Short mmCIF file of C-alpha atoms in Angstrom, two decimals:
data_model
loop_
_atom_site.label_atom_id
_atom_site.label_comp_id
_atom_site.label_asym_id
_atom_site.label_seq_id
_atom_site.Cartn_x
_atom_site.Cartn_y
_atom_site.Cartn_z
CA MET G 1 0.03 0.05 0.32
CA TRP G 2 1.41 3.65 -0.71
CA GLU G 3 0.83 6.66 1.09
CA ILE G 4 -0.21 10.33 -0.88
CA TYR G 5 1.62 13.29 0.77
CA GLU G 6 0.44 16.16 -0.77
CA SER G 7 1.65 19.62 -0.98
CA HIS G 8 0.97 22.10 1.24
CA THR G 9 -0.37 24.23 -1.65
CA LEU G 10 -2.93 21.57 -3.00
CA VAL G 11 -4.20 20.88 0.91
CA ARG G 12 -4.67 24.88 1.89
CA ASN G 13 -6.50 25.29 -2.16
CA LEU G 14 -8.26 22.06 -1.41
CA PRO G 15 -11.66 23.82 -0.64
CA LYS G 16 -11.62 25.89 -3.60
CA ILE G 17 -11.82 23.12 -5.67
CA PRO G 18 -15.29 22.26 -7.67
CA TYR G 19 -16.86 19.35 -5.96
CA GLU G 20 -17.06 17.96 -9.09
CA VAL G 21 -13.31 17.95 -9.30
CA LEU G 22 -12.50 17.27 -6.22
CA LYS G 23 -14.13 13.76 -6.57
CA ARG G 24 -12.12 12.89 -9.35
CA TYR G 25 -9.23 13.50 -7.43
CA GLU G 26 -10.09 11.37 -4.78
CA LYS G 27 -10.33 8.81 -7.08
CA TRP G 28 -7.37 9.02 -8.42
CA LYS G 29 -5.52 9.09 -5.19
CA ASP G 30 -7.02 6.18 -4.43
CA ILE G 31 -5.88 4.20 -7.58
CA VAL G 32 -2.03 5.60 -6.55
CA GLU G 33 -2.47 4.09 -3.11
CA LEU G 34 -3.16 0.43 -4.44
CA THR G 35 -1.41 0.77 -6.74
CA GLY G 36 1.69 3.18 -6.77
CA PRO G 37 3.12 5.50 -8.52
CA GLU G 38 3.26 3.83 -11.88
CA GLY G 39 -0.38 1.91 -11.47
CA PHE G 40 -1.80 5.45 -11.97
CA GLN G 41 0.48 6.68 -14.31
CA ASN G 42 0.27 3.30 -16.18
CA GLU G 43 -3.22 4.10 -16.24
CA LEU G 44 -3.49 8.09 -17.58
CA ALA G 45 -0.81 6.32 -20.43
CA SER G 46 -3.79 4.01 -21.04
CA LEU G 47 -6.37 7.07 -21.05
CA THR G 48 -4.19 9.31 -23.34
CA GLY G 49 -1.88 7.29 -25.49
CA MET G 50 0.94 8.60 -23.88
CA PRO G 51 3.66 6.93 -22.41
CA GLN G 52 4.48 6.36 -19.34
CA SER G 53 8.01 7.38 -19.26
CA THR G 54 6.61 10.96 -20.68
CA ILE G 55 4.12 11.29 -17.77
CA SER G 56 6.55 10.14 -15.18
CA GLY G 57 8.90 12.68 -16.57
CA ILE G 58 5.89 15.78 -16.56
CA GLU G 59 5.39 14.63 -12.92
CA ASN G 60 8.87 14.48 -11.91
CA ASP G 61 9.41 18.01 -13.91
CA ARG G 62 12.01 16.36 -16.05
CA ILE G 63 9.79 17.00 -19.31
CA PRO G 64 7.41 20.23 -19.85
CA ILE G 65 3.66 19.87 -19.90
CA GLY G 66 3.23 22.08 -22.73
CA VAL G 67 -0.12 23.56 -24.19
CA GLU G 68 -1.27 19.89 -26.26
CA ARG G 69 0.02 17.62 -24.04
CA ALA G 70 -1.73 19.94 -21.23
CA LYS G 71 -4.73 19.72 -23.21
CA VAL G 72 -4.59 15.28 -23.71
CA LEU G 73 -4.26 14.87 -19.74
CA ALA G 74 -7.24 17.38 -19.32
CA ARG G 75 -9.60 15.57 -21.19
CA ALA G 76 -8.27 11.91 -19.38
CA LEU G 77 -8.96 13.72 -16.25
CA LYS G 78 -11.86 16.21 -16.39
CA CYS G 79 -11.08 18.82 -15.73
CA HIS G 80 -9.79 22.22 -17.53
CA PRO G 81 -5.75 22.07 -18.81
CA ALA G 82 -5.03 25.66 -16.79
CA VAL G 83 -5.14 23.57 -13.74
CA LEU G 84 -1.87 21.53 -14.88
CA VAL G 85 -0.48 24.48 -16.64
CA PHE G 86 -1.10 27.22 -13.38
CA PRO G 87 -1.67 24.62 -10.62
CA GLY G 88 -0.85 27.55 -7.75
CA TRP G 89 -2.41 30.42 -9.24
CA ASP G 90 -4.59 32.21 -7.21
CA ILE G 91 -6.56 34.92 -9.31
CA LYS G 92 -6.99 37.00 -6.09
CA GLU G 93 -3.18 37.36 -5.17
CA GLN G 94 -2.05 37.25 -8.99
CA ALA G 95 -2.39 39.82 -11.63
CA VAL G 96 -2.29 39.78 -15.35
CA ALA G 97 0.88 40.83 -16.82
#
């Protein structure tokens, strides 16, 4: 069994996440806890058609996510691509350049 360590930024933003997104997040978290990171990555790879190694590279900041990959991953995760490209964005604190 694997244990999930959530970043303090994520935990702080959980109350702001729409309920449907939070439900999907909990589902993916359950998959990781049962199968480990590779299980999640393999599941996501099968949903997206991306190699598992690419997903691992994105997750570990070795490969930039980019807009097109964000779109593909967002479809599989059923979220908006901005959630993946700008995970810590706080509209109240950050202004547009």
